[in-house]
Tab-separated table of C-alpha atoms and ligand atoms in Angstrom:
chain	number	residue	atom	x	y	z
A	27	UNK	CA	-12.494	53.009	-12.886
A	28	UNK	CA	-8.761	53.655	-12.441
A	29	UNK	CA	-6.951	51.243	-10.184
A	30	UNK	CA	-5.163	53.335	-7.572
A	31	UNK	CA	-5.144	51.441	-4.247
A	32	UNK	CA	-3.110	48.596	-2.789
A	33	UNK	CA	-3.944	46.270	0.088
A	34	UNK	CA	-1.072	45.019	2.235
A	35	UNK	CA	-1.508	42.120	4.658
A	36	UNK	CA	1.107	41.191	7.242
A	37	UNK	CA	0.182	37.758	8.560
A	38	UNK	CA	1.827	36.920	11.885
A	39	UNK	CA	1.418	34.321	14.603
A	40	UNK	CA	-0.435	36.657	16.989
A	41	UNK	CA	-1.899	39.429	14.814
A	42	UNK	CA	-2.806	40.017	11.197
A	43	UNK	CA	-2.131	43.606	10.129
A	44	UNK	CA	-3.886	45.179	7.169
A	45	UNK	CA	-3.338	48.448	5.324
A	46	UNK	CA	-4.878	50.217	2.375
A	47	UNK	CA	-2.329	52.323	0.533
A	48	UNK	CA	-2.169	54.553	-2.495
A	49	UNK	CA	-0.186	53.250	-5.459
A	50	UNK	CA	2.638	55.546	-4.319
A	51	UNK	CA	2.741	53.858	-0.919
A	52	UNK	CA	0.940	56.242	1.434
A	53	UNK	CA	-0.998	54.310	4.077
A	54	UNK	CA	-4.578	55.602	4.128
A	55	UNK	CA	-6.183	53.089	6.461
A	56	UNK	CA	-4.809	50.421	8.706
A	57	UNK	CA	-6.291	47.926	11.106
A	58	UNK	CA	-5.469	44.559	12.639
A	59	UNK	CA	-7.161	41.434	13.927
A	60	UNK	CA	-5.971	38.671	16.216
A	61	UNK	CA	-4.699	35.519	14.523
A	62	UNK	CA	-6.942	32.617	15.414
A	63	UNK	CA	-4.658	29.584	15.135
A	64	UNK	CA	-7.234	27.143	16.565
A	65	UNK	CA	-8.427	24.137	14.531
A	66	UNK	CA	-5.106	23.793	12.679
A	67	UNK	CA	-5.231	27.428	11.611
A	68	UNK	CA	-8.306	26.818	9.462
A	69	UNK	CA	-9.912	30.145	10.475
A	70	UNK	CA	-7.008	32.316	9.345
A	71	UNK	CA	-7.694	32.589	5.621
A	72	UNK	CA	-11.492	33.015	6.026
A	73	UNK	CA	-10.827	35.707	8.666
A	74	UNK	CA	-8.526	37.563	6.236
A	75	UNK	CA	-11.140	37.417	3.469
A	76	UNK	CA	-13.934	38.630	5.775
A	77	UNK	CA	-11.815	41.425	7.190
A	78	UNK	CA	-10.817	42.750	3.745
A	79	UNK	CA	-14.366	42.575	2.386
A	80	UNK	CA	-15.765	44.192	5.527
A	81	UNK	CA	-13.300	47.084	5.480
A	82	UNK	CA	-13.715	47.787	1.771
A	83	UNK	CA	-17.464	48.051	2.467
A	84	UNK	CA	-16.835	50.186	5.518
A	85	UNK	CA	-14.649	52.646	3.581
A	86	UNK	CA	-16.981	52.415	0.559
A	87	UNK	CA	-14.029	51.515	-1.604
A	88	UNK	CA	-14.968	49.914	-4.907
A	89	UNK	CA	-13.023	46.720	-5.653
A	90	UNK	CA	-12.409	48.020	-9.173
A	91	UNK	CA	-10.014	50.534	-7.634
A	92	UNK	CA	-7.821	47.866	-5.999
A	93	UNK	CA	-4.647	47.016	-7.917
A	94	UNK	CA	-4.212	43.888	-5.821
A	95	UNK	CA	-3.559	42.357	-2.424
A	96	UNK	CA	-0.033	41.610	-1.268
A	97	UNK	CA	0.700	39.433	1.738
A	98	UNK	CA	3.714	38.492	3.823
A	99	UNK	CA	3.345	35.184	5.643
A	100	UNK	CA	5.408	32.921	7.883
A	101	UNK	CA	6.511	29.628	6.340
A	102	UNK	CA	7.740	28.715	2.887
A	103	UNK	CA	5.830	30.256	-0.006
A	104	UNK	CA	5.557	28.488	-3.333
A	105	UNK	CA	5.391	31.542	-5.592
A	106	UNK	CA	4.185	29.572	-8.604
A	107	UNK	CA	1.472	27.594	-6.858
A	108	UNK	CA	0.436	30.308	-4.395
A	109	UNK	CA	0.704	27.922	-1.460
A	110	UNK	CA	2.288	28.111	1.991
A	111	UNK	CA	3.877	25.276	3.911
A	112	UNK	CA	5.761	24.899	7.175
A	113	UNK	CA	4.094	27.865	8.921
A	114	UNK	CA	4.158	26.177	12.312
A	115	UNK	CA	3.370	29.313	14.323
A	116	UNK	CA	0.060	29.483	12.419
A	117	UNK	CA	-0.637	25.838	13.241
A	118	UNK	CA	-0.592	25.069	9.506
A	119	UNK	CA	0.591	21.480	9.376
A	120	UNK	CA	-0.409	20.846	5.766
A	121	UNK	CA	0.311	22.921	2.671
A	122	UNK	CA	-2.316	25.669	2.391
A	123	UNK	CA	-3.894	26.876	-0.848
A	124	UNK	CA	-3.837	30.462	0.328
A	125	UNK	CA	-3.897	32.299	-2.991
A	126	UNK	CA	-6.747	30.279	-4.473
A	127	UNK	CA	-8.939	30.866	-1.401
A	128	UNK	CA	-8.219	34.577	-0.970
A	129	UNK	CA	-8.670	35.315	-4.658
A	130	UNK	CA	-11.972	33.398	-4.687
A	131	UNK	CA	-13.144	35.100	-1.499
A	132	UNK	CA	-12.247	38.670	-2.447
A	133	UNK	CA	-12.236	38.639	-6.243
A	134	UNK	CA	-8.829	40.375	-6.099
A	135	UNK	CA	-5.421	39.122	-7.259
A	136	UNK	CA	-3.070	38.050	-4.444
A	137	UNK	CA	0.731	38.095	-4.476
A	138	UNK	CA	2.580	36.538	-1.526
A	139	UNK	CA	6.051	36.163	-0.158
A	140	UNK	CA	7.524	35.183	3.188
A	141	UNK	CA	7.304	37.748	5.988
A	142	UNK	CA	11.005	38.607	6.129
A	143	UNK	CA	11.093	39.218	2.364
A	144	UNK	CA	7.986	41.398	2.668
A	145	UNK	CA	9.558	43.461	5.459
A	146	UNK	CA	12.711	43.816	3.345
A	147	UNK	CA	10.671	45.181	0.437
A	148	UNK	CA	8.872	47.563	2.787
A	149	UNK	CA	12.126	49.045	4.052
A	150	UNK	CA	13.545	49.149	0.518
A	151	UNK	CA	10.518	50.977	-0.905
A	152	UNK	CA	9.353	53.292	1.850
A	153	UNK	CA	11.938	53.028	4.631
A	154	UNK	CA	15.698	53.225	5.103
A	155	UNK	CA	16.331	51.794	1.630
A	156	UNK	CA	15.165	55.089	0.023
A	157	UNK	CA	13.596	53.187	-2.895
A	158	UNK	CA	17.030	52.211	-4.206
A	159	UNK	CA	17.093	49.005	-6.301
A	160	UNK	CA	19.839	47.228	-4.315
A	161	UNK	CA	19.153	46.818	-0.600
A	162	UNK	CA	19.938	44.106	1.943
A	163	UNK	CA	17.775	43.716	5.043
A	164	UNK	CA	18.530	41.862	8.279
A	165	UNK	CA	15.870	41.561	10.969
A	166	UNK	CA	16.853	40.683	14.521
A	167	UNK	CA	14.051	39.199	16.608
A	168	UNK	CA	13.580	35.862	18.331
A	169	UNK	CA	15.372	34.596	15.218
A	170	UNK	CA	17.335	36.372	12.508
A	171	UNK	CA	15.692	36.778	9.116
A	172	UNK	CA	16.334	38.851	6.086
A	173	UNK	CA	15.670	39.686	2.513
A	174	UNK	CA	17.935	40.690	-0.350
A	175	UNK	CA	16.773	42.985	-3.132
A	176	UNK	CA	18.943	43.060	-6.212
A	177	UNK	CA	18.162	45.318	-9.168
A	178	UNK	CA	14.685	45.902	-7.728
A	179	UNK	CA	13.825	42.247	-7.276
A	180	UNK	CA	13.830	39.957	-4.260
A	181	UNK	CA	16.314	37.123	-4.486
A	182	UNK	CA	14.493	33.808	-4.018
A	183	UNK	CA	16.943	31.245	-5.367
A	184	UNK	CA	15.820	27.869	-6.675
A	185	UNK	CA	14.154	26.651	-3.478
A	186	UNK	CA	12.950	29.965	-2.048
A	187	UNK	CA	15.777	29.994	0.489
A	188	UNK	CA	17.576	33.019	-0.988
A	189	UNK	CA	18.058	35.765	1.574
A	190	UNK	CA	18.158	33.458	4.611
A	191	UNK	CA	20.882	35.582	6.125
A	192	UNK	CA	20.206	34.213	9.621
A	193	UNK	CA	21.878	30.974	8.624
A	194	UNK	CA	25.050	32.530	7.335
A	195	UNK	CA	27.887	30.887	9.274
A	196	UNK	CA	29.747	33.557	11.232
A	197	UNK	CA	31.501	31.239	13.713
A	198	UNK	CA	32.434	27.852	12.219
A	199	UNK	CA	31.906	25.149	14.837
A	200	UNK	CA	30.061	27.635	17.076
A	201	UNK	CA	26.665	27.429	18.747
A	202	UNK	CA	24.293	24.749	17.484
A	203	UNK	CA	21.506	26.267	15.395
A	204	UNK	CA	17.888	25.089	15.041
A	205	UNK	CA	18.739	24.344	11.379
A	206	UNK	CA	21.227	21.652	12.477
A	207	UNK	CA	24.351	23.613	11.548
A	208	UNK	CA	26.822	25.273	13.918
A	209	UNK	CA	27.687	28.955	14.153
A	210	UNK	CA	24.792	30.597	12.271
A	211	UNK	CA	24.303	34.372	12.694
A	212	UNK	CA	20.897	33.669	14.249
A	213	UNK	CA	22.605	32.034	17.242
A	214	UNK	CA	24.555	35.245	18.008
A	215	UNK	CA	22.447	38.209	16.926
A	216	UNK	CA	18.898	37.149	17.806
A	217	UNK	CA	17.395	38.006	21.198
A	218	UNK	CA	18.152	34.493	22.416
A	219	UNK	CA	21.621	34.596	20.859
A	220	UNK	CA	22.529	37.759	22.786
A	221	UNK	CA	21.454	36.087	26.034
A	222	UNK	CA	23.405	32.929	25.159
A	223	UNK	CA	26.549	35.006	24.621
A	224	UNK	CA	25.926	36.850	27.906
A	225	UNK	CA	25.677	33.589	29.810
A	226	UNK	CA	28.887	32.222	28.302
A	227	UNK	CA	30.799	35.458	28.818
A	228	UNK	CA	29.561	35.724	32.424
A	229	UNK	CA	30.888	32.291	33.210
A	230	UNK	CA	34.389	33.183	32.045
A	231	UNK	CA	34.447	36.680	33.576
A	232	UNK	CA	35.991	37.362	36.965
A	233	UNK	CA	35.564	41.139	37.338
A	234	UNK	CA	32.727	43.219	38.729
A	235	UNK	CA	29.595	43.327	36.613
A	236	UNK	CA	25.889	43.673	37.277
A	237	UNK	CA	25.254	41.464	34.266
A	238	UNK	CA	27.499	38.750	35.693
A	239	UNK	CA	25.745	39.004	39.068
A	240	UNK	CA	22.357	38.611	37.392
A	241	UNK	CA	23.463	35.565	35.429
A	242	UNK	CA	25.136	34.029	38.494
A	243	UNK	CA	22.003	34.594	40.596
A	244	UNK	CA	19.863	32.906	37.981
A	245	UNK	CA	17.869	36.093	37.301
A	246	UNK	CA	16.120	36.392	33.981
A	247	UNK	CA	18.352	38.184	31.486
A	248	UNK	CA	16.930	39.513	28.213
A	249	UNK	CA	18.731	41.056	25.260
A	250	UNK	CA	17.222	44.409	26.255
A	251	UNK	CA	18.770	44.102	29.738
A	252	UNK	CA	22.162	43.335	28.165
A	253	UNK	CA	21.976	46.454	25.956
A	254	UNK	CA	20.676	48.645	28.782
A	255	UNK	CA	23.495	47.534	31.095
A	256	UNK	CA	26.019	48.138	28.326
A	257	UNK	CA	24.698	51.679	27.895
A	258	UNK	CA	25.153	52.170	31.653
A	259	UNK	CA	28.783	51.178	31.258
A	260	UNK	CA	28.716	47.579	32.521
A	261	UNK	CA	32.011	46.122	31.294
A	262	UNK	CA	30.786	42.581	30.647
A	263	UNK	CA	27.608	43.767	28.914
A	264	UNK	CA	29.774	45.870	26.612
A	265	UNK	CA	31.910	42.828	25.810
A	266	UNK	CA	28.710	41.026	24.779
A	267	UNK	CA	27.482	43.936	22.652
A	268	UNK	CA	30.922	44.181	21.011
A	269	UNK	CA	30.715	40.513	20.091
A	270	UNK	CA	27.175	40.829	18.698
A	271	UNK	CA	28.310	43.857	16.670
A	272	UNK	CA	31.322	41.901	15.424
A	273	UNK	CA	29.096	39.131	14.045
A	274	UNK	CA	26.619	41.585	12.544
A	275	UNK	CA	29.392	43.648	10.978
A	276	UNK	CA	30.984	40.502	9.552
A	277	UNK	CA	27.650	39.305	8.132
A	278	UNK	CA	26.849	42.750	6.697
A	279	UNK	CA	30.259	42.914	5.039
A	280	UNK	CA	29.938	39.428	3.557
A	281	UNK	CA	26.494	40.234	2.141
A	282	UNK	CA	27.811	43.523	0.770
A	283	UNK	CA	30.896	41.969	-0.774
A	284	UNK	CA	28.598	39.760	-2.829
A	285	UNK	CA	25.716	42.135	-3.628
A	286	UNK	CA	27.216	45.613	-3.323
A	287	UNK	CA	23.909	47.142	-2.143
A	288	UNK	CA	23.390	50.835	-1.432
A	289	UNK	CA	22.450	49.926	2.119
A	290	UNK	CA	22.303	47.105	4.628
A	291	UNK	CA	19.232	47.849	6.738
A	292	UNK	CA	19.046	46.350	10.224
A	293	UNK	CA	15.618	46.032	11.842
A	294	UNK	CA	13.668	43.946	14.338
A	295	UNK	CA	13.374	44.042	18.130
A	296	UNK	CA	17.084	43.770	18.932
A	297	UNK	CA	17.807	46.769	16.682
A	298	UNK	CA	15.825	48.908	19.149
A	299	UNK	CA	19.253	49.314	20.787
A	300	UNK	CA	19.625	51.892	18.005
A	301	UNK	CA	22.739	53.891	17.237
A	302	UNK	CA	24.477	52.374	20.247
A	303	UNK	CA	24.547	49.053	18.403
A	304	UNK	CA	24.762	50.469	14.880
A	305	UNK	CA	27.986	52.415	15.449
A	306	UNK	CA	29.770	49.272	16.537
A	307	UNK	CA	28.315	47.198	13.690
A	308	UNK	CA	29.513	49.857	11.266
A	309	UNK	CA	33.038	49.779	12.682
A	310	UNK	CA	33.222	46.023	12.108
A	311	UNK	CA	31.575	46.342	8.714
A	312	UNK	CA	34.230	48.803	7.594
A	313	UNK	CA	36.934	46.458	8.753
A	314	UNK	CA	35.595	43.446	6.853
A	315	UNK	CA	34.095	44.992	3.704
A	316	UNK	CA	35.909	45.022	0.383
A	317	UNK	CA	37.033	48.570	-0.372
A	318	UNK	CA	34.731	49.384	-3.271
A	319	UNK	CA	31.667	48.228	-1.343
A	320	UNK	CA	32.861	49.811	1.912
A	321	UNK	CA	32.931	53.203	0.200
A	322	UNK	CA	29.333	53.072	-1.048
A	323	UNK	CA	27.326	50.704	1.159
A	324	UNK	CA	25.745	52.254	4.233
A	325	UNK	CA	24.735	50.252	7.298
A	326	UNK	CA	21.463	51.744	8.552
A	327	UNK	CA	18.695	51.198	11.048
A	328	UNK	CA	15.245	50.247	9.764
A	329	UNK	CA	12.701	53.078	9.808
A	330	UNK	CA	9.247	51.549	9.455
A	331	UNK	CA	9.028	49.443	12.620
A	332	UNK	CA	5.917	47.265	12.695
A	333	UNK	CA	4.585	48.752	9.459
A	334	UNK	CA	7.427	47.362	7.306
A	335	UNK	CA	5.508	44.153	6.604
A	336	UNK	CA	2.355	45.915	5.417
A	337	UNK	CA	4.294	48.337	3.205
A	338	UNK	CA	6.277	45.461	1.736
A	339	UNK	CA	3.162	43.383	1.172
A	340	UNK	CA	1.636	46.299	-0.720
A	341	UNK	CA	4.855	46.556	-2.722
A	342	UNK	CA	4.432	42.894	-3.720
A	343	UNK	CA	0.993	43.712	-5.112
A	344	UNK	CA	2.315	46.849	-6.800
A	345	UNK	CA	5.117	45.005	-8.589
A	346	UNK	CA	2.960	42.032	-9.541
A	347	UNK	CA	1.447	41.491	-12.966
A	348	UNK	CA	-1.005	38.968	-11.567
A	349	UNK	CA	-4.591	39.321	-12.750
A	350	UNK	CA	-7.631	37.215	-12.011
A	351	UNK	CA	-8.612	35.284	-15.111
B	405	ZN	ZN1	21.155	27.922	11.158
């Protein structure tokens, strides 16, 4: 039987998303289950196995037709060993033998990578990257993650830390980051980073601003509120957005000066601000980028939303030569 289907799994701290795709990357079925992180996350892998087996039965899809399973996961993936460590939002305290268990439980080959790399591949293959071989991806959420694809391959580096664009220093001596360094992009362009900037700017600002009033009154300010107020013309909120765009434009230019990708794709929750944010990022990008990259590299918004991880996971399986012995 010809192998013509891919399974993509996007493992997250609250939900696990699954998709069955054609080899060309059309999603044919998708579903999700809640992530059960109880008992040190020991239910997660068995739940994934059961859910895949159940749905293949349900759709009467013969396992002989499956090219493989791809999965994006939080934590650090050992690509050689097929293990995951440091996935604290899954409650995985010890290194997990994920590949061995899933392959034994499904009889299908599994290829994994970290979730940001998977999302990057998804956008590169089926999203804003237009299936071009050189694409950089930055995702702005509670943190800042990313993935870099060079000549069709994800950059992993020697310790799997390649593509950690969130820890690029954009402000030497700036805000303290969770990684122990100061001035990482994550501290300025994540949802919490935007709020941190808003609080600092509000303190120094003396003019009229709804954002300043909210901060001064101790009201809860979110990154969405900052962007919404900026769109309404709030002066201080626009100062904050300008600063976020400055850091993102600087980071995008630095990545592009090294990799010269066809596009830098910006995704994640904060990017929901859309063209309003993108136009300003682009302006800064053009200012900082080296001429020959500035002329060819486009800064774009991600297109796949929550499906990026599943598409990218399927892409991992598609590009893998892994077989079950
Ligand atoms: Zn950092």
